[in-house]
PDB file of C-alpha atoms and ligand atoms in Angstrom:
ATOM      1  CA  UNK A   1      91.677  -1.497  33.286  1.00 57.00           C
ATOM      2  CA  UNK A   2      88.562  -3.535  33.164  1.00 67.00           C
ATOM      3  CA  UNK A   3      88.540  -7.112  33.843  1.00 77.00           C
ATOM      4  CA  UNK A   4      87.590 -10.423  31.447  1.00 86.00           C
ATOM      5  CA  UNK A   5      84.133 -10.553  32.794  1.00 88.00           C
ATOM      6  CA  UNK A   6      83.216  -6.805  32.202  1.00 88.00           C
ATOM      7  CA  UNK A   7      84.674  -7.089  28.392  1.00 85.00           C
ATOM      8  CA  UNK A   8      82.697 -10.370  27.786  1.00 89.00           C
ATOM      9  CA  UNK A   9      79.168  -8.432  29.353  1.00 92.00           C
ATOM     10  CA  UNK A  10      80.144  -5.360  26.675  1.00 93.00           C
ATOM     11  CA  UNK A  11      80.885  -7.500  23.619  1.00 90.00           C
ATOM     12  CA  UNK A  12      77.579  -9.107  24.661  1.00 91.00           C
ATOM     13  CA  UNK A  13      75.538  -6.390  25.165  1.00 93.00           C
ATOM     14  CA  UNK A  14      76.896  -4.497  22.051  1.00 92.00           C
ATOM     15  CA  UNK A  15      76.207  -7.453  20.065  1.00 90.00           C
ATOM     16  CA  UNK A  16      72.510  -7.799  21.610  1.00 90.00           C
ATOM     17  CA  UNK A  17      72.617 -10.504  23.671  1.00 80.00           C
ATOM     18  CA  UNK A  18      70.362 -11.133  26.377  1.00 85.00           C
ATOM     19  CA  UNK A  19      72.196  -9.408  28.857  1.00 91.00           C
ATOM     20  CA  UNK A  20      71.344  -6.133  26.589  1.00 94.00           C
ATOM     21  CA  UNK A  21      68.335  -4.277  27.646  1.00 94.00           C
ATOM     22  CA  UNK A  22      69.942  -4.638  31.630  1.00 95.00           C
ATOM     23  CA  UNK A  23      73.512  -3.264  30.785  1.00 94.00           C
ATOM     24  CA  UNK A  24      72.161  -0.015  28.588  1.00 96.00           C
ATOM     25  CA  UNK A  25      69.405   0.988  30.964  1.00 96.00           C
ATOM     26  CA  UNK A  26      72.169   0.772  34.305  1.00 95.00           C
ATOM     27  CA  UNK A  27      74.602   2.630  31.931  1.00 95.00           C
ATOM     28  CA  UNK A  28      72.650   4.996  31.256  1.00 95.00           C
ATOM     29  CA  UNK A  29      71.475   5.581  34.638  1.00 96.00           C
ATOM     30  CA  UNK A  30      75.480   5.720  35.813  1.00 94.00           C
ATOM     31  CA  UNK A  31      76.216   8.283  32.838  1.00 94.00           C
ATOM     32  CA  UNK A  32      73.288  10.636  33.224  1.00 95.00           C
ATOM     33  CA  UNK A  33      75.003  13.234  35.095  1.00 93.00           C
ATOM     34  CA  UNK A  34      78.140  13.591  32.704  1.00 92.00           C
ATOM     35  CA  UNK A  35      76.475  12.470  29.676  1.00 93.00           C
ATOM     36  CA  UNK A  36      75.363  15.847  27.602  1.00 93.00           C
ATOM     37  CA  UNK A  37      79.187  17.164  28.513  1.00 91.00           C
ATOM     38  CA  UNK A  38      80.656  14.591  27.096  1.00 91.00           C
ATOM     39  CA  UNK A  39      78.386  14.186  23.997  1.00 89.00           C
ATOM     40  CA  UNK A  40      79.185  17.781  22.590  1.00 87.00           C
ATOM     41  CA  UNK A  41      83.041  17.004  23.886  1.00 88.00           C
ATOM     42  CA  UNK A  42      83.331  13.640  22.185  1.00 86.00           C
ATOM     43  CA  UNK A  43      82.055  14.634  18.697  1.00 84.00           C
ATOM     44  CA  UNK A  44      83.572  18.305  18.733  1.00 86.00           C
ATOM     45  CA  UNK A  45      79.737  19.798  18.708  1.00 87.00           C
ATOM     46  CA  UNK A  46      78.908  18.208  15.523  1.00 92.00           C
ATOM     47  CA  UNK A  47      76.252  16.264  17.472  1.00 91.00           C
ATOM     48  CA  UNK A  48      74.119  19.640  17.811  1.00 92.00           C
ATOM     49  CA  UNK A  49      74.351  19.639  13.704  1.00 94.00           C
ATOM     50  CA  UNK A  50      73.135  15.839  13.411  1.00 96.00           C
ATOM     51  CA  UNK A  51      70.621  16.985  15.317  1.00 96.00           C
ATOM     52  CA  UNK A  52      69.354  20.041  13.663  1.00 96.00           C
ATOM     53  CA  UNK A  53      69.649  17.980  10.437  1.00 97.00           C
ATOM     54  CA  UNK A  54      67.554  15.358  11.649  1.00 98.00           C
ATOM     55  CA  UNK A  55      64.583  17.468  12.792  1.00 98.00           C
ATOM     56  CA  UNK A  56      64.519  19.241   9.656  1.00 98.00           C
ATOM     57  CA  UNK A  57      64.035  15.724   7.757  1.00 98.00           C
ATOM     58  CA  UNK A  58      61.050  15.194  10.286  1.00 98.00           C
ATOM     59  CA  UNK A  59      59.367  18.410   8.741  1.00 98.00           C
ATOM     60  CA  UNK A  60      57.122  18.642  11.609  1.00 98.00           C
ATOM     61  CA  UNK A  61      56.144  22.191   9.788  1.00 98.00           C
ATOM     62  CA  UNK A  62      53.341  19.837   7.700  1.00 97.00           C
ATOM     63  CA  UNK A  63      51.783  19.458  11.305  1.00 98.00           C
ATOM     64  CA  UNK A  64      53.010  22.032  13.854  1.00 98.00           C
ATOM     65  CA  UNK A  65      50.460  21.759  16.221  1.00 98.00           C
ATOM     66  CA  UNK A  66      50.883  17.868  16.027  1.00 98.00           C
ATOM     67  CA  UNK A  67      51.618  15.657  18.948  1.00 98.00           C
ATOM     68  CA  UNK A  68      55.694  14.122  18.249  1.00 98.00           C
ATOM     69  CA  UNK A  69      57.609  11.369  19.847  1.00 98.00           C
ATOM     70  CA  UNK A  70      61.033  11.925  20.379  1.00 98.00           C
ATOM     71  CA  UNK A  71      62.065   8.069  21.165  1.00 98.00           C
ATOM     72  CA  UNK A  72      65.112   6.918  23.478  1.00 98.00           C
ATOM     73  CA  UNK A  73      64.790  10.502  24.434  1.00 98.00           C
ATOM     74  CA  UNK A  74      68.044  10.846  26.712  1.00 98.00           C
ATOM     75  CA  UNK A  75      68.371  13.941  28.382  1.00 98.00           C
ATOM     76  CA  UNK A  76      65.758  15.576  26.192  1.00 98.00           C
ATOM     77  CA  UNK A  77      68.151  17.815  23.920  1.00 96.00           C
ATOM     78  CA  UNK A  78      66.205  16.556  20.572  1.00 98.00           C
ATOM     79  CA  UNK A  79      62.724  17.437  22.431  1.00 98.00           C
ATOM     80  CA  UNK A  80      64.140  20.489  23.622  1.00 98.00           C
ATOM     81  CA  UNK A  81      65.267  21.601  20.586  1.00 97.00           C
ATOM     82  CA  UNK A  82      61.669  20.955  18.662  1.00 98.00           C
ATOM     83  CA  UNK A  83      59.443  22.546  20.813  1.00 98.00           C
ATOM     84  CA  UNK A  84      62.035  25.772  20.777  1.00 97.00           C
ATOM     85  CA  UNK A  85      61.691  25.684  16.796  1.00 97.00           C
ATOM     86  CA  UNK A  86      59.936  29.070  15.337  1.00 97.00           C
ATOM     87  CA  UNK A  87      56.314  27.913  14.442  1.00 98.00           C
ATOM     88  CA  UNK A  88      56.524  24.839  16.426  1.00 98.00           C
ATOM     89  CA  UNK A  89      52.719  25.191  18.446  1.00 98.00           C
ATOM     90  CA  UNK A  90      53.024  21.114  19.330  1.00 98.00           C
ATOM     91  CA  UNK A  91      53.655  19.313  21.926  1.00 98.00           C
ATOM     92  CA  UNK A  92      56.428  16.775  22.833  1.00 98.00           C
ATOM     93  CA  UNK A  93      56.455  13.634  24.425  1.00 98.00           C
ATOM     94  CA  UNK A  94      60.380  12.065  24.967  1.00 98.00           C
ATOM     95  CA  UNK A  95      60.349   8.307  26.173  1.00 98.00           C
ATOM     96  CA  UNK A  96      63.474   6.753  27.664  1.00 98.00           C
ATOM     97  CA  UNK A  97      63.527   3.985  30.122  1.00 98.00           C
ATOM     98  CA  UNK A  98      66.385   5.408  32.321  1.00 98.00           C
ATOM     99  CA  UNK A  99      64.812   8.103  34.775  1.00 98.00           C
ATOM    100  CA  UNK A 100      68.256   9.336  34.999  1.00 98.00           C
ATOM    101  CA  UNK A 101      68.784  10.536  31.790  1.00 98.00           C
ATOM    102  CA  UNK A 102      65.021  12.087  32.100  1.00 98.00           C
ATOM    103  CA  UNK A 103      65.850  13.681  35.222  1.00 98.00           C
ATOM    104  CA  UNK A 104      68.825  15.658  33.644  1.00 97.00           C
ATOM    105  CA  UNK A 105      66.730  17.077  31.039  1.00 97.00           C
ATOM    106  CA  UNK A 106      64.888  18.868  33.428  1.00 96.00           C
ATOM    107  CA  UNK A 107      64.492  22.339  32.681  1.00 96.00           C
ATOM    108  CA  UNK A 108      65.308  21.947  29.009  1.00 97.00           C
ATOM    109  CA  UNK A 109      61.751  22.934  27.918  1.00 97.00           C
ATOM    110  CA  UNK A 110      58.229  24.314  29.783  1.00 97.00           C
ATOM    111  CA  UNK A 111      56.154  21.224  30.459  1.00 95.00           C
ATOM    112  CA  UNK A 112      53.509  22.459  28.081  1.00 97.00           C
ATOM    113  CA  UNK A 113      55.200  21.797  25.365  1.00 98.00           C
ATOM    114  CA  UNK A 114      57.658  19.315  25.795  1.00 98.00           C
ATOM    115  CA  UNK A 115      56.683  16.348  28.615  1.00 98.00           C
ATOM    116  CA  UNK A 116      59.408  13.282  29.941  1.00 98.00           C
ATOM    117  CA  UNK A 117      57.638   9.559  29.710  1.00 98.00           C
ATOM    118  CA  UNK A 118      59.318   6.711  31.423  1.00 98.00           C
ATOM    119  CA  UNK A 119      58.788   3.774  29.137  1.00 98.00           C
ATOM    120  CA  UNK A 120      60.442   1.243  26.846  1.00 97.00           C
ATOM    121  CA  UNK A 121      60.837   1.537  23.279  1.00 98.00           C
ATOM    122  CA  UNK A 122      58.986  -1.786  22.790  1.00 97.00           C
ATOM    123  CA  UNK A 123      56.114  -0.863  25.119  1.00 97.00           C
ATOM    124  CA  UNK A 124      55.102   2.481  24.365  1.00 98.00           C
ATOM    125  CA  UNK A 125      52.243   3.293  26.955  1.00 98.00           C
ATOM    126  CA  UNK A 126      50.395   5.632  23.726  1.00 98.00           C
ATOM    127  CA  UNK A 127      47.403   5.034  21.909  1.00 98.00           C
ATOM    128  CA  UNK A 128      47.768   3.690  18.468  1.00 98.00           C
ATOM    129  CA  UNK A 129      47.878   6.591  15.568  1.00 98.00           C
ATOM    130  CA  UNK A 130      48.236   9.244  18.289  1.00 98.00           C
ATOM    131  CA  UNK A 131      51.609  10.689  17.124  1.00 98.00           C
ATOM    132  CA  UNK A 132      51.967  13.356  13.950  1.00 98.00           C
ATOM    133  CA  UNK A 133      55.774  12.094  13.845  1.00 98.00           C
ATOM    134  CA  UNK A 134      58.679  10.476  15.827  1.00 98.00           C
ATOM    135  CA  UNK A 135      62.176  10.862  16.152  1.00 98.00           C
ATOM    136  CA  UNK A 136      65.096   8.448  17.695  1.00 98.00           C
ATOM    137  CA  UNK A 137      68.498  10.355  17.816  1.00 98.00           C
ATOM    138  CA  UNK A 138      71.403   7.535  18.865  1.00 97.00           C
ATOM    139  CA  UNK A 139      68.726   5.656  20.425  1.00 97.00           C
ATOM    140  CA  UNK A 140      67.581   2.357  18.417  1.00 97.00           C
ATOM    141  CA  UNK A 141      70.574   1.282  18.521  1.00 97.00           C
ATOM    142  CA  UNK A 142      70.395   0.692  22.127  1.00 97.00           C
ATOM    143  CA  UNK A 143      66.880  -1.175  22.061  1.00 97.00           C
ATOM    144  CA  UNK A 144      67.163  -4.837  22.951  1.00 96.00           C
ATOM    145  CA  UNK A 145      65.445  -6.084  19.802  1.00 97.00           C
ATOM    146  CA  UNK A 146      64.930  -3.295  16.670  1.00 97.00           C
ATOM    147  CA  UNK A 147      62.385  -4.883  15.061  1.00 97.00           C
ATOM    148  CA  UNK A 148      60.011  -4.592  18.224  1.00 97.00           C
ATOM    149  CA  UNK A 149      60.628  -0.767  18.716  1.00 98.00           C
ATOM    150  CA  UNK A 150      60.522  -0.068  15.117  1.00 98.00           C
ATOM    151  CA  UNK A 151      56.640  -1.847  15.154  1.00 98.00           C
ATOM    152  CA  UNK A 152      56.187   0.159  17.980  1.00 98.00           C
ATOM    153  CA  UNK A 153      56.795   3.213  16.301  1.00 98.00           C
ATOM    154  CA  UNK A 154      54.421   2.662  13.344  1.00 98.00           C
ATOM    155  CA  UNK A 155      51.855   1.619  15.680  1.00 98.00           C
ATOM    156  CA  UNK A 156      51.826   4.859  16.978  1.00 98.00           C
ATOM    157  CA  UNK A 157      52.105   7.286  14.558  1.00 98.00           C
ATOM    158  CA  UNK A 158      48.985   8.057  12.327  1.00 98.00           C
ATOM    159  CA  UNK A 159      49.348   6.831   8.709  1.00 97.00           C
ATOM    160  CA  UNK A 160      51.212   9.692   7.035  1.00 97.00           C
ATOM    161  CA  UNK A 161      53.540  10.445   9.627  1.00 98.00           C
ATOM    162  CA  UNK A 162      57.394   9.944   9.466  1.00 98.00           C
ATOM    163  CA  UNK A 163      59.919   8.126  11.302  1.00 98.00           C
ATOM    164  CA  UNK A 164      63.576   9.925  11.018  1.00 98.00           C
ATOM    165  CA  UNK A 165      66.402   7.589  12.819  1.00 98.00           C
ATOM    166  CA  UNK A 166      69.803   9.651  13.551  1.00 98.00           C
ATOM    167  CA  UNK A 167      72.620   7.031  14.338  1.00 97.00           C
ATOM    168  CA  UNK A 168      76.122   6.123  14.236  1.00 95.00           C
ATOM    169  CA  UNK A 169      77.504   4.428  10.946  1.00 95.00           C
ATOM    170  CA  UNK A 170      80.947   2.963  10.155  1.00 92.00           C
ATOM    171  CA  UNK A 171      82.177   5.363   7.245  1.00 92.00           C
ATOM    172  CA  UNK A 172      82.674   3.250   4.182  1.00 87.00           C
ATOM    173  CA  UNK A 173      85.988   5.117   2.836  1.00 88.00           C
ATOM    174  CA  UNK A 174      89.398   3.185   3.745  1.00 88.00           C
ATOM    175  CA  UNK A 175      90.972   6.679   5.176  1.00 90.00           C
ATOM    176  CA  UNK A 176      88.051   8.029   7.149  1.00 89.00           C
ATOM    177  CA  UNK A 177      87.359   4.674   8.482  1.00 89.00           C
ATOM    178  CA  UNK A 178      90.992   4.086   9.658  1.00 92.00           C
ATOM    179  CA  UNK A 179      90.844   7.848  11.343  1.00 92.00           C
ATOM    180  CA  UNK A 180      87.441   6.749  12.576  1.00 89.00           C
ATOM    181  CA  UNK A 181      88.361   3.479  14.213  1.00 90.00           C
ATOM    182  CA  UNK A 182      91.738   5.095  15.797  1.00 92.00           C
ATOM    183  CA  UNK A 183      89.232   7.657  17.738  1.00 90.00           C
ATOM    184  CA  UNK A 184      86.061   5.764  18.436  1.00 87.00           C
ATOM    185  CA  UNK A 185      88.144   2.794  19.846  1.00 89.00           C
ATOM    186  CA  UNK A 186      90.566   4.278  21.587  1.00 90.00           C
ATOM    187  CA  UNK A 187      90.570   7.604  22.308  1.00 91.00           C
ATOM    188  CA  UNK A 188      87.003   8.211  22.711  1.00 89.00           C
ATOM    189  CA  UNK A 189      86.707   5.443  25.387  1.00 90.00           C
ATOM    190  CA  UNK A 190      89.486   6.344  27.333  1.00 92.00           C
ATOM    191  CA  UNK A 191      88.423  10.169  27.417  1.00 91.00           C
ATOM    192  CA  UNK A 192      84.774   8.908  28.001  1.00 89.00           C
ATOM    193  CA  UNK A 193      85.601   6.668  31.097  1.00 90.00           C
ATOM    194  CA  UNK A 194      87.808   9.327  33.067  1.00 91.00           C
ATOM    195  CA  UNK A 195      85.493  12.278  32.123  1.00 88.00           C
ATOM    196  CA  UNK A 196      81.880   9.880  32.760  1.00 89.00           C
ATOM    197  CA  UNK A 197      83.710   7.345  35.683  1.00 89.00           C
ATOM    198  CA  UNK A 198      81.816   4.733  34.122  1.00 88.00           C
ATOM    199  CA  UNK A 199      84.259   1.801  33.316  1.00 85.00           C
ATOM    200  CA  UNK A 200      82.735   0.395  30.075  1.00 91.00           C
ATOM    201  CA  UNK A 201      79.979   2.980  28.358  1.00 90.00           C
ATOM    202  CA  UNK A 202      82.855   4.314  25.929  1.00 89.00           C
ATOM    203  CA  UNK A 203      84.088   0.970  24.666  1.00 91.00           C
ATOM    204  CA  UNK A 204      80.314  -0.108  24.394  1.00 92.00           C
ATOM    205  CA  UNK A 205      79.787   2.717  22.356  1.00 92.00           C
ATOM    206  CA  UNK A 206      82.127   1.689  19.311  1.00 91.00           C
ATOM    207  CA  UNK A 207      81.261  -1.601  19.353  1.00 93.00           C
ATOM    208  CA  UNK A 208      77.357  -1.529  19.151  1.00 94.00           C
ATOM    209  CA  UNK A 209      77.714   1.294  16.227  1.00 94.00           C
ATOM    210  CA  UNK A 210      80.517  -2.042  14.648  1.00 93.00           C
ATOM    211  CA  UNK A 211      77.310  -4.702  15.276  1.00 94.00           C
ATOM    212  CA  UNK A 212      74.611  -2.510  14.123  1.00 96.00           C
ATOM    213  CA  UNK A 213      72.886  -2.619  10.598  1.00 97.00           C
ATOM    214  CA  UNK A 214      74.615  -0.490   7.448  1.00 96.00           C
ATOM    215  CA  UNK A 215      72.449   1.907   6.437  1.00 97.00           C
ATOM    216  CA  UNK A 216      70.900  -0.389   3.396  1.00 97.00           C
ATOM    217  CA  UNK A 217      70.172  -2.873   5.947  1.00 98.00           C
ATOM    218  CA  UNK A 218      68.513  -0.583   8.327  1.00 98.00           C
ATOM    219  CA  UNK A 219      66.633   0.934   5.847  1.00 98.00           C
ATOM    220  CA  UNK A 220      65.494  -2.591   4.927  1.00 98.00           C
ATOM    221  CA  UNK A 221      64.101  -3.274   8.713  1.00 98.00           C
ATOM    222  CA  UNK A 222      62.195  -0.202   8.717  1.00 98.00           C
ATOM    223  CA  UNK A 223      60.563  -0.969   5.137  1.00 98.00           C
ATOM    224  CA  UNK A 224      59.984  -4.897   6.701  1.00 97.00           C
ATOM    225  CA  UNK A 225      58.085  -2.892   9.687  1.00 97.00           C
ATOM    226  CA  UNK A 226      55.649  -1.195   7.733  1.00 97.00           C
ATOM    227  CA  UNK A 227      57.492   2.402   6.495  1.00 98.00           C
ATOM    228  CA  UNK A 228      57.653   3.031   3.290  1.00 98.00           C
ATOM    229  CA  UNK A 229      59.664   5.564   0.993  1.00 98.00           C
ATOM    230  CA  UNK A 230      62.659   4.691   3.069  1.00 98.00           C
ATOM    231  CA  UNK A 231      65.280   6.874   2.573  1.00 98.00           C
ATOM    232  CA  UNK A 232      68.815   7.890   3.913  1.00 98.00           C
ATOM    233  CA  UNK A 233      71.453  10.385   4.122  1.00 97.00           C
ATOM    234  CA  UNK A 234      75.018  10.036   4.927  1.00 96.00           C
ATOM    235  CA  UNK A 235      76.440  12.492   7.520  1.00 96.00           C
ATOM    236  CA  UNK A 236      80.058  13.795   8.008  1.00 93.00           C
ATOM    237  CA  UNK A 237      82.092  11.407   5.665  1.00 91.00           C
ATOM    238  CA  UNK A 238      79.540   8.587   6.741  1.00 93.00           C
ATOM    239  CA  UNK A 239      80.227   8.608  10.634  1.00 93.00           C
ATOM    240  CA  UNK A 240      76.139   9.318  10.663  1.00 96.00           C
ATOM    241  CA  UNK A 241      73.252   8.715   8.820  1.00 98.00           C
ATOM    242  CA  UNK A 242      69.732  10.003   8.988  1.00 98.00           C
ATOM    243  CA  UNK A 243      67.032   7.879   8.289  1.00 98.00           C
ATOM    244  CA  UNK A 244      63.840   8.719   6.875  1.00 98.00           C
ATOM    245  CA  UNK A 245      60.339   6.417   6.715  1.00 98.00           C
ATOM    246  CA  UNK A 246      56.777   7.223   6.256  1.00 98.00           C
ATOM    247  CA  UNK A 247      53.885   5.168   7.641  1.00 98.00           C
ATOM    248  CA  UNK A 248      51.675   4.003   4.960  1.00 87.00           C
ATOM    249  CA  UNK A 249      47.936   5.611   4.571  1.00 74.00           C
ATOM    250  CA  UNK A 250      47.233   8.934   4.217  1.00 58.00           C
ATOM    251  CA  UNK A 251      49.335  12.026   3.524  1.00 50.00           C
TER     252      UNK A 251
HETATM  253  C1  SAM B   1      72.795   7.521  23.369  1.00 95.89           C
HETATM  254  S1  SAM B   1      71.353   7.947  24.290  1.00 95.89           S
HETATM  255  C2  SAM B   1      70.546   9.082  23.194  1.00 95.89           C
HETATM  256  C3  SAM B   1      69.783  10.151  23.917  1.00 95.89           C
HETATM  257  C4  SAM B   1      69.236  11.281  23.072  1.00 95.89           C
HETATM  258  N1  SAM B   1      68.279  10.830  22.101  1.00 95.89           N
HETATM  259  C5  SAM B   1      70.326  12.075  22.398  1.00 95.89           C
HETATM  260  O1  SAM B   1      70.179  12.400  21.226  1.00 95.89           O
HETATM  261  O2  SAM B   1      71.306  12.412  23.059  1.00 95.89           O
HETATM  262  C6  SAM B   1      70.365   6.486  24.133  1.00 95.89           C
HETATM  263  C7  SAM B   1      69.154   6.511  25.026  1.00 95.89           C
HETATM  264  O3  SAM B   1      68.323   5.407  24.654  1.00 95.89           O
HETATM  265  C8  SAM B   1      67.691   4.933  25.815  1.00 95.89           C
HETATM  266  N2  SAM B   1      67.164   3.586  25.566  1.00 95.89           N
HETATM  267  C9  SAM B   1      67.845   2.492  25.176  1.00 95.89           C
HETATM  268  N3  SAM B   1      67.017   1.431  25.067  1.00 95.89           N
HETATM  269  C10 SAM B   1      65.782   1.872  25.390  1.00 95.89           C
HETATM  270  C11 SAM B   1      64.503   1.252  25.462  1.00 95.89           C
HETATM  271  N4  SAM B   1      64.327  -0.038  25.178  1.00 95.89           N
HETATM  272  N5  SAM B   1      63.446   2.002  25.816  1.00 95.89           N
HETATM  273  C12 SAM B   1      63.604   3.318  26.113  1.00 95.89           C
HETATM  274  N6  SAM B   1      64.784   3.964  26.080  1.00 95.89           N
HETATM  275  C13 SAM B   1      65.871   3.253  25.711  1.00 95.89           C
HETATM  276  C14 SAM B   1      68.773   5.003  26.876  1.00 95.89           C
HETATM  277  O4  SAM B   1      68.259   4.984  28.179  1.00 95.89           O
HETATM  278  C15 SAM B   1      69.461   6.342  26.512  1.00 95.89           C
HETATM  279  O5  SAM B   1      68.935   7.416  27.243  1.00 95.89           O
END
């Protein structure tokens, strides 16, 4: 059971209070070991899929020997997965803020192709127009303030280059949303805290997908930060979404 005060911190940090950016970056460093396990055991492998899907809509093959950002990189599985496409003759940068999650990507991918950066979404140590595209795969949900990492973003890439954002949505249909909400709130946090030992990631989880923007909405924030042609797909009866914006400039 978890007490009053941990509930209120969640609700808070899921709902991006201040206490946000300190609560996912600890969390993250607690879950690192246990986290990959659980996120093909959680979604039944369909994660792998959302992520294939999303790289595809980043059609790095326009630049393959570009430079890409894969953003709120985790344990490097999105990176990973990049530099191992056929053709891919780029290179790979993946910034996350928790070392943790870094660490247990080690060994995912030769450091000449795919290299870990310790930094925050906000305050991306790269020059501006450097990157050929970026990617954020269940990551921008977890930034303290969206609009700051999503102006990060486009100040990095060169003008041309695309943003694709895989996250969490809340499926619009009554029956998959009732199926949806019986799992995400209460099975997947009580198989998530035994499996990860961490007492409130899981019911974090559910709640910052429930406070974070419907897919018009999002797309509307990343148009308001500078990407244009901003479009989306829905994933899996809406559980997902892939995002899709392209700095303005050249082509
Ligand atoms: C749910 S994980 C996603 C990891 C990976 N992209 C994946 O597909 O599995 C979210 C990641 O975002 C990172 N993150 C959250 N806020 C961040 C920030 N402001 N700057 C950098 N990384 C951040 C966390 O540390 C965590 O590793």
């Amino acid at each position: 059971m978890i007490d009053t005060v941990e509930e209120r911190l969640v609700d808070a940090a899921a709902a991006g209070g201040a206490e946000k950016q300190d609560y996912v970056r600890a969390t993250f460093e607690q879950i690192a070991p246990r986290y990959d396990l659980l996120n093909h055991l959680l979604s039944f492998n369909v994660d792998r899929r959302w992520r294939r899907r999303a790289l595809r809509a980043l059609e790095w093959t326009r630049a393959p020997r570009g430079f890409y950002l894969d953003l709120c990189a985790g344990t490097l599985d999105v990176g990973a997965q990049l530099s191992a496409e056929p053709g891919f003759q780029g290179f790979v940068v993946g910034a996350d803020f928790a070392l943790a999650m870094l660490r247990a990507g080690k060994g995912k991918a030769p450091r000449t192709v795919l290299a870990p950066l310790a930094a925050d979404a906000q305050r991306l140590p790269l020059p501006d127009a450097a990157m050929d595209g970026a990617i954020v795969a269940f990551g921008i949900r977890n930034v303290a303030s969206l609009e700051s990492a999503l102006r990060e973003v486009h100040r990095v890439l060169r003008p041309g280059a695309r943003l694709v954002i895989l996250e969490f949505t809340t499926p619009r249909r009554s029956l998959v949303r009732w199926g949806y909400q019986l799992y995400f709130h209460h099975v997947l946090p009580m198989i998530g805290g035994i499996v990860s030992g961490h007492r409130t990631a899981y019911r974090y989880l559910p709640r910052s997908v429930a406070h974070f923007p419907p897919e018009p909405e999002l797309a509307a924030r990343m148009s308001a930060a500078g990407f244009r042609d901003v479009t989306w797909e829905s994933l899996t009866a809406g559980i997902a979404a892939v995002h899709v914006g392209i700095k303005g400039g050249a082509c």
